[in-house]
Short mmCIF file of C-alpha atoms and ligand atoms in Angstrom, two decimals:
data_model
loop_
_atom_site.label_atom_id
_atom_site.label_comp_id
_atom_site.label_asym_id
_atom_site.label_seq_id
_atom_site.Cartn_x
_atom_site.Cartn_y
_atom_site.Cartn_z
CA GLN A 585 64.25 103.12 126.35
CA ALA A 586 67.61 101.89 127.21
CA LYS A 587 68.05 105.34 129.01
CA GLU A 588 64.69 104.91 130.87
CA GLN A 589 66.21 101.37 132.01
CA GLY A 590 69.32 102.60 133.10
CA ARG A 591 67.67 105.51 134.96
CA ASP A 592 65.78 102.99 137.06
CA ARG A 593 68.49 100.61 137.64
CA TYR A 594 70.83 103.04 138.95
CA HIS A 595 68.17 105.28 140.78
CA PHE A 596 70.48 106.36 143.74
CA PHE A 597 73.60 106.69 141.78
CA THR A 598 74.52 109.97 139.88
CA PRO A 599 76.78 109.75 136.77
CA GLU A 600 79.50 111.28 138.96
CA VAL A 601 79.21 108.70 141.66
CA GLU A 602 79.17 105.94 138.98
CA ALA A 603 82.09 107.43 137.14
CA ALA A 604 84.06 107.60 140.70
CA SER A 605 83.44 104.03 141.48
CA LEU A 606 84.41 102.96 138.15
CA ARG A 607 87.85 104.93 138.61
CA ARG A 608 88.28 103.41 141.86
CA MET A 609 87.96 99.85 140.48
CA ALA A 610 90.39 100.65 137.69
CA LEU A 611 92.75 102.15 140.38
CA GLU A 612 92.68 98.86 142.37
CA GLY A 613 93.07 96.59 139.48
CA GLY A 614 95.95 98.72 138.09
CA LEU A 615 97.64 98.67 141.43
CA ARG A 616 97.42 94.99 141.80
CA HIS A 617 98.79 94.61 138.31
CA ALA A 618 101.81 97.12 139.20
CA VAL A 619 102.46 95.23 142.42
CA ARG A 620 102.99 92.13 140.44
CA GLU A 621 104.45 93.38 137.37
CA GLY A 622 106.29 96.55 138.33
CA GLY A 623 105.14 100.06 137.01
CA PHE A 624 106.10 102.33 139.94
CA SER A 625 108.86 104.66 140.08
CA LEU A 626 110.56 107.14 142.54
CA VAL A 627 111.29 110.76 142.11
CA PHE A 628 113.55 112.71 144.56
CA GLN A 629 112.97 116.33 145.79
CA PRO A 630 115.96 118.14 147.48
CA ILE A 631 115.73 119.87 150.92
CA PHE A 632 118.16 122.51 151.60
CA SER A 633 119.36 124.25 154.78
CA SER A 634 117.52 127.37 155.19
CA ASP A 635 120.77 129.47 154.52
CA GLY A 636 120.78 127.78 151.05
CA THR A 637 124.46 126.43 151.43
CA ALA A 638 123.74 122.76 151.60
CA MET A 639 121.53 119.67 150.56
CA THR A 640 120.54 118.33 154.02
CA LYS A 641 118.07 115.68 152.80
CA ALA A 642 116.03 114.67 149.88
CA GLU A 643 112.47 113.13 150.11
CA ALA A 644 111.74 109.92 147.94
CA LEU A 645 108.17 110.33 146.23
CA LEU A 646 106.24 107.57 144.44
CA ARG A 647 105.14 107.98 141.09
CA TRP A 648 102.72 105.60 139.24
CA THR A 649 101.19 105.57 135.67
CA HIS A 650 98.03 103.64 135.03
CA PRO A 651 98.13 102.02 131.74
CA GLU A 652 94.77 103.48 130.65
CA LEU A 653 94.16 106.26 133.15
CA GLY A 654 97.64 107.78 132.68
CA PRO A 655 99.78 109.43 135.78
CA VAL A 656 97.68 109.16 138.97
CA SER A 657 99.01 111.42 141.94
CA PRO A 658 99.95 109.45 145.12
CA ALA A 659 97.58 111.57 147.13
CA GLU A 660 94.86 109.66 145.16
CA PHE A 661 96.47 106.12 144.79
CA ILE A 662 98.04 105.91 148.25
CA ASP A 663 94.57 106.23 149.67
CA VAL A 664 93.26 103.37 147.69
CA ALA A 665 96.43 101.15 148.51
CA GLU A 666 96.06 101.83 152.25
CA GLU A 667 92.48 100.76 152.32
CA THR A 668 92.94 97.53 150.17
CA GLY A 669 96.26 96.79 152.20
CA GLN A 670 98.21 96.87 148.99
CA ILE A 671 100.21 99.76 150.60
CA VAL A 672 102.18 96.82 152.29
CA ALA A 673 103.47 95.39 149.07
CA ILE A 674 104.06 98.98 147.49
CA GLY A 675 105.65 100.38 150.82
CA SER A 676 108.31 97.34 150.73
CA TRP A 677 108.97 98.16 146.96
CA VAL A 678 109.62 101.94 147.87
CA LEU A 679 111.90 100.98 150.69
CA GLU A 680 113.98 98.99 148.39
CA GLU A 681 114.10 101.38 145.72
CA ALA A 682 115.01 103.91 148.26
CA CYS A 683 117.89 101.59 149.30
CA ARG A 684 119.04 101.34 145.82
CA ALA A 685 119.05 105.19 145.35
CA LEU A 686 121.16 105.57 148.42
CA VAL A 687 123.72 103.05 147.06
CA ALA A 688 124.02 105.46 143.96
CA LEU A 689 124.09 108.56 146.02
CA ASP A 690 126.65 107.13 148.57
CA PRO A 691 126.24 109.91 151.14
CA PRO A 692 128.62 109.98 154.18
CA ARG A 693 127.74 107.49 156.94
CA ASP A 694 127.11 110.01 159.52
CA GLY A 695 123.62 111.48 159.08
CA ARG A 696 124.89 114.72 157.17
CA PHE A 697 122.38 113.75 154.35
CA ARG A 698 119.40 111.63 154.82
CA LEU A 699 116.79 110.24 152.50
CA GLY A 700 113.19 110.72 153.51
CA VAL A 701 110.98 107.69 152.64
CA ASN A 702 107.11 108.00 153.48
CA VAL A 703 105.68 105.10 155.54
CA SER A 704 102.17 104.15 156.13
CA SER A 705 100.91 103.02 159.46
CA ARG A 706 99.89 99.46 157.83
CA GLN A 707 103.55 98.77 157.24
CA PHE A 708 104.30 98.93 161.02
CA SER A 709 101.91 95.63 161.26
CA ALA A 710 103.95 93.94 158.73
CA ASP A 711 107.43 94.13 160.49
CA LEU A 712 108.83 97.38 159.24
CA VAL A 713 111.91 97.23 161.27
CA GLY A 714 112.88 93.87 160.20
CA LYS A 715 112.28 94.87 156.52
CA ILE A 716 114.45 97.95 156.85
CA GLN A 717 117.23 95.99 158.68
CA GLU A 718 117.31 93.37 156.13
CA LEU A 719 117.50 96.06 153.28
CA LEU A 720 120.18 98.08 155.12
CA ASP A 721 122.35 94.97 155.55
CA HIS A 722 121.90 93.79 152.03
CA HIS A 723 122.93 96.96 150.46
CA ASP A 724 125.55 97.83 153.01
CA LEU A 725 124.01 100.99 154.10
CA ASP A 726 124.40 103.23 157.31
CA PRO A 727 121.02 103.78 159.13
CA ARG A 728 121.96 107.50 159.56
CA MET A 729 121.34 107.57 155.74
CA LEU A 730 117.55 107.36 156.43
CA GLU A 731 114.75 109.21 157.56
CA ILE A 732 111.16 107.79 158.03
CA GLU A 733 108.30 110.28 157.61
CA ILE A 734 105.17 109.24 159.54
CA THR A 735 101.93 111.07 160.31
CA GLU A 736 100.60 112.43 163.37
CA ARG A 737 97.61 110.17 163.20
CA LEU A 738 100.02 107.22 163.88
CA LEU A 739 101.15 108.75 166.97
CA LEU A 740 97.82 109.55 168.58
CA HIS A 741 96.88 106.32 169.61
CA PRO A 742 100.13 104.24 168.98
CA SER A 743 100.01 100.64 169.56
CA SER A 744 102.82 99.02 171.51
CA GLU A 745 103.91 97.56 168.07
CA VAL A 746 104.21 101.18 166.81
CA HIS A 747 105.75 102.40 169.84
CA ASP A 748 108.35 99.56 170.04
CA GLN A 749 109.21 99.86 166.40
CA LEU A 750 109.84 103.78 166.38
CA GLU A 751 112.18 103.30 169.38
CA THR A 752 113.98 100.60 167.62
CA LEU A 753 114.32 102.53 164.52
CA ARG A 754 115.71 105.50 166.48
CA ALA A 755 118.01 103.22 168.37
CA MET A 756 119.46 102.13 165.17
CA GLY A 757 120.22 105.65 164.11
CA ILE A 758 117.20 106.05 161.60
CA SER A 759 115.59 109.36 162.19
CA ILE A 760 111.86 109.90 162.67
CA ALA A 761 109.96 113.09 160.95
CA ILE A 762 106.27 113.93 161.45
CA ASP A 763 105.11 114.72 157.99
CA ASP A 764 102.35 117.58 157.35
CA PHE A 765 102.90 118.76 160.92
CA GLY A 766 99.80 120.82 162.08
CA THR A 767 97.41 119.84 159.77
CA GLY A 768 95.49 117.03 161.48
CA TYR A 769 95.72 115.55 165.03
CA SER A 770 98.60 117.46 166.67
CA ALA A 771 98.86 116.70 170.22
CA LEU A 772 101.51 117.73 172.81
CA SER A 773 100.94 114.18 174.53
CA TYR A 774 102.71 112.37 171.69
CA LEU A 775 105.51 114.74 171.60
CA ASN A 776 106.22 114.02 175.24
CA ALA A 777 105.98 110.14 174.79
CA PHE A 778 108.08 109.96 171.59
CA ARG A 779 111.47 111.57 170.56
CA ILE A 780 111.11 113.21 167.22
CA ASP A 781 113.97 114.22 165.08
CA THR A 782 112.15 116.19 162.38
CA LEU A 783 108.96 118.34 162.39
CA LYS A 784 107.93 118.99 158.91
CA ILE A 785 105.53 121.99 158.84
CA ASP A 786 102.80 121.74 156.27
CA ARG A 787 102.49 123.56 153.07
CA SER A 788 99.32 125.13 154.40
CA PHE A 789 101.13 127.15 156.91
CA VAL A 790 103.79 128.36 154.35
CA MET A 791 100.94 129.46 151.90
CA SER A 792 99.11 131.81 154.46
CA MET A 793 102.18 132.91 156.32
CA GLU A 794 102.88 135.96 153.98
CA THR A 795 99.21 137.53 154.41
CA ASP A 796 98.34 135.78 157.84
CA ALA A 797 100.02 137.17 160.89
CA ARG A 798 98.50 134.33 162.92
CA ALA A 799 99.89 131.58 160.56
CA ARG A 800 103.38 133.35 160.88
CA ALA A 801 103.37 133.24 164.59
CA LEU A 802 102.38 129.69 164.58
CA VAL A 803 105.32 128.85 162.35
CA GLY A 804 107.94 130.51 164.77
CA ALA A 805 106.18 129.07 167.84
CA ILE A 806 106.17 125.50 166.11
CA THR A 807 109.86 126.14 165.36
CA ARG A 808 110.81 126.95 168.97
CA LEU A 809 108.91 124.21 170.53
CA ALA A 810 110.78 121.83 168.00
CA HIS A 811 114.05 123.06 168.75
CA THR A 812 113.42 122.91 172.60
CA LEU A 813 112.70 119.10 172.09
CA GLU A 814 116.00 118.96 170.04
CA ALA A 815 114.12 118.41 166.82
CA ARG A 816 114.73 119.97 163.55
CA VAL A 817 112.13 121.83 161.23
CA VAL A 818 111.68 121.65 157.68
CA ALA A 819 109.16 123.91 155.98
CA GLU A 820 107.12 122.02 153.03
CA GLY A 821 105.76 123.80 150.02
CA VAL A 822 108.27 126.73 149.64
CA GLU A 823 107.41 128.31 146.41
CA THR A 824 108.58 132.00 146.59
CA PRO A 825 111.85 133.78 147.69
CA GLU A 826 109.84 135.75 150.15
CA GLN A 827 108.58 132.63 151.81
CA ALA A 828 111.92 131.41 151.95
CA ASN A 829 113.26 134.40 153.66
CA LEU A 830 110.49 134.65 156.17
CA LEU A 831 111.01 130.89 157.14
CA ALA A 832 114.88 131.46 157.60
CA ALA A 833 114.30 134.47 159.82
CA LEU A 834 111.78 132.42 161.96
CA GLY A 835 114.61 129.81 162.52
CA VAL A 836 113.22 127.09 160.31
CA ASP A 837 116.26 124.84 159.68
CA SER A 838 115.49 123.38 156.13
CA LEU A 839 113.16 124.17 153.03
CA GLN A 840 111.53 121.91 150.67
CA GLY A 841 109.58 123.05 147.94
CA PHE A 842 109.28 124.10 143.91
CA LEU A 843 111.58 127.11 144.67
CA LEU A 844 114.47 125.02 145.70
CA GLY A 845 113.71 121.89 143.24
CA ARG A 846 110.75 119.98 141.97
CA PRO A 847 110.85 116.18 142.59
CA MET A 848 113.50 114.96 139.97
CA ALA A 849 114.77 111.55 138.60
CA LEU A 850 117.76 110.00 140.54
CA GLU A 851 120.60 111.11 138.12
CA ALA A 852 119.49 114.48 138.47
CA ILE A 853 119.31 114.57 142.25
CA ARG A 854 122.66 113.11 142.16
CA GLY A 855 124.13 115.75 140.12
CA LEU A 856 122.55 118.42 142.15
CA LEU A 857 123.66 116.89 145.38
CA TYR A 858 127.42 116.79 144.38
CA ARG A 859 127.20 120.35 142.95
CA THR A 860 125.57 121.80 146.18
CA GLY A 861 127.52 119.73 148.62
CA LEU A 862 126.73 118.53 152.24
CA PRO A 863 126.23 120.50 155.41
CA HIS A 864 129.73 120.70 157.44
CA GLU A 865 128.37 119.57 160.47
CA GLY A 866 125.81 116.88 160.69
CA PRO A 867 122.32 117.71 161.72
CA TRP A 868 121.56 116.80 165.29
CA THR A 869 122.05 112.84 165.33
CA PRO A 870 119.91 110.71 167.75
CA PRO A 871 122.22 109.08 170.51
CA SER A 872 121.97 105.50 169.78
CA GLY A 873 120.76 103.34 172.86
CA ASP A 874 118.78 105.19 175.62
CA LEU A 875 115.57 106.83 174.38
P1 C2E B 1267 104.23 114.60 151.31
O1 C2E B 1267 104.97 113.36 151.95
O2 C2E B 1267 103.90 115.71 152.49
O3 C2E B 1267 105.05 114.97 150.13
C1 C2E B 1267 105.16 116.40 149.83
C2 C2E B 1267 104.15 116.77 148.50
O4 C2E B 1267 104.14 118.03 148.27
C3 C2E B 1267 104.61 115.85 147.30
O5 C2E B 1267 103.56 115.63 146.48
C4 C2E B 1267 105.62 117.12 146.52
O6 C2E B 1267 105.51 116.84 145.05
C5 C2E B 1267 104.46 118.16 146.80
N1 C2E B 1267 105.45 119.42 146.80
C6 C2E B 1267 106.70 119.51 147.12
N2 C2E B 1267 107.05 120.99 146.91
C7 C2E B 1267 105.88 121.61 146.68
C8 C2E B 1267 105.47 122.97 146.36
O7 C2E B 1267 106.49 124.02 146.42
N3 C2E B 1267 104.31 123.30 145.87
C9 C2E B 1267 103.32 122.42 145.93
N4 C2E B 1267 102.18 122.53 145.61
N5 C2E B 1267 103.47 121.10 146.09
C10 C2E B 1267 104.80 120.83 146.62
P2 C2E B 1267 103.30 114.25 145.86
O8 C2E B 1267 104.42 113.60 145.23
O9 C2E B 1267 102.06 114.44 144.86
O10 C2E B 1267 103.00 113.38 147.13
C11 C2E B 1267 101.72 113.59 147.89
C12 C2E B 1267 101.53 112.70 149.15
O11 C2E B 1267 101.63 111.31 148.80
C13 C2E B 1267 102.97 112.78 149.89
O12 C2E B 1267 102.89 113.93 150.57
C14 C2E B 1267 102.67 111.50 150.57
O13 C2E B 1267 101.71 111.55 151.63
C15 C2E B 1267 102.09 110.63 149.75
N6 C2E B 1267 103.24 109.83 149.23
C16 C2E B 1267 104.01 110.11 148.14
N7 C2E B 1267 105.02 108.93 148.06
C17 C2E B 1267 104.56 108.15 148.93
C18 C2E B 1267 105.25 106.90 149.33
O14 C2E B 1267 106.00 106.21 148.72
N8 C2E B 1267 104.65 106.17 150.43
C19 C2E B 1267 103.51 106.78 151.12
N9 C2E B 1267 102.97 106.00 151.99
N10 C2E B 1267 103.08 107.81 150.66
C20 C2E B 1267 103.61 108.58 149.74
MG1 MG B 1268 106.54 113.29 153.08
MG1 MG B 1269 104.91 116.17 153.77
MG1 MG B 1270 102.45 117.51 152.83
#
């Protein structure tokens, strides 16, 4: 009887669709709560020069545990937060927490080590530059300690707002990385319109590289292109020594992946940074001023 009724009322909804929309509602509510009461944390994944001699960067990655659903992957909840606009508040928390981490890590003020922070397009509409400037001042940090990771999508049809803010960030000395390069909307036009400091080659290329000569050729070509544009190249998702060797041979500057280190707590990355050491010469640092 009840089953019969249920089937009529939810005629168009399969149990899977229903479960997905319930989960979505639970995520939205959970995020709202976490934004107000706290509940996020950051972990840090090391990035090494491809000769393995120095830690050039680390990437800050957001973690969240829902009170009932347990740990939720950022791939899932960042999407929800972007759709609802909650990403602006969450992104501000991430930037603040990343600055606290930089205070603890205390890297040299010359760009030899940078902390990468992922930033969503919506944050540019909420005065990203002002927010970052305020945080750097408040924590007495050097802009050359920061790298902002953005996606290709943001650069495909950039508003003047985005354009101006990216230029200001670079003029301050913050570097700009293109995340997941090659997966979506790569267009040579934006590489011409913007000075990019770092290209992060997506994990999908690294994964297929060993068996696929075309993927290997692409990694080499992307690396040469980047170097011509005075950008550095990071390969993402490096899991095997064979991949690391191949990437180094192709000229990739730095490596990130489980082979070199999982995302870890602040204390752990701090210890690793001081045991590993920093590069002697700073990576290419953007000139301040003229762009
Ligand atoms: P991403 O920025 O490309 O970050 C790299 C992702 O690859 C991370 O996943 C990291 O844990 C994972 N990874 C690193 N090395 C390996 C490897 O060797 N093998 C494999 N299989 N995976 C590896 P995570 O932490 O789950 O983050 C997923 C995505 O969520 C990030 O991709 C980024 O787009 C987004 N995200 C994470 N934190 C933030 C944040 O604070 N703000 C924003 N807007 N997005 C974030
Ligand atoms: Mg990233
Ligand atoms: Mg990435
Ligand atoms: Mg990626």
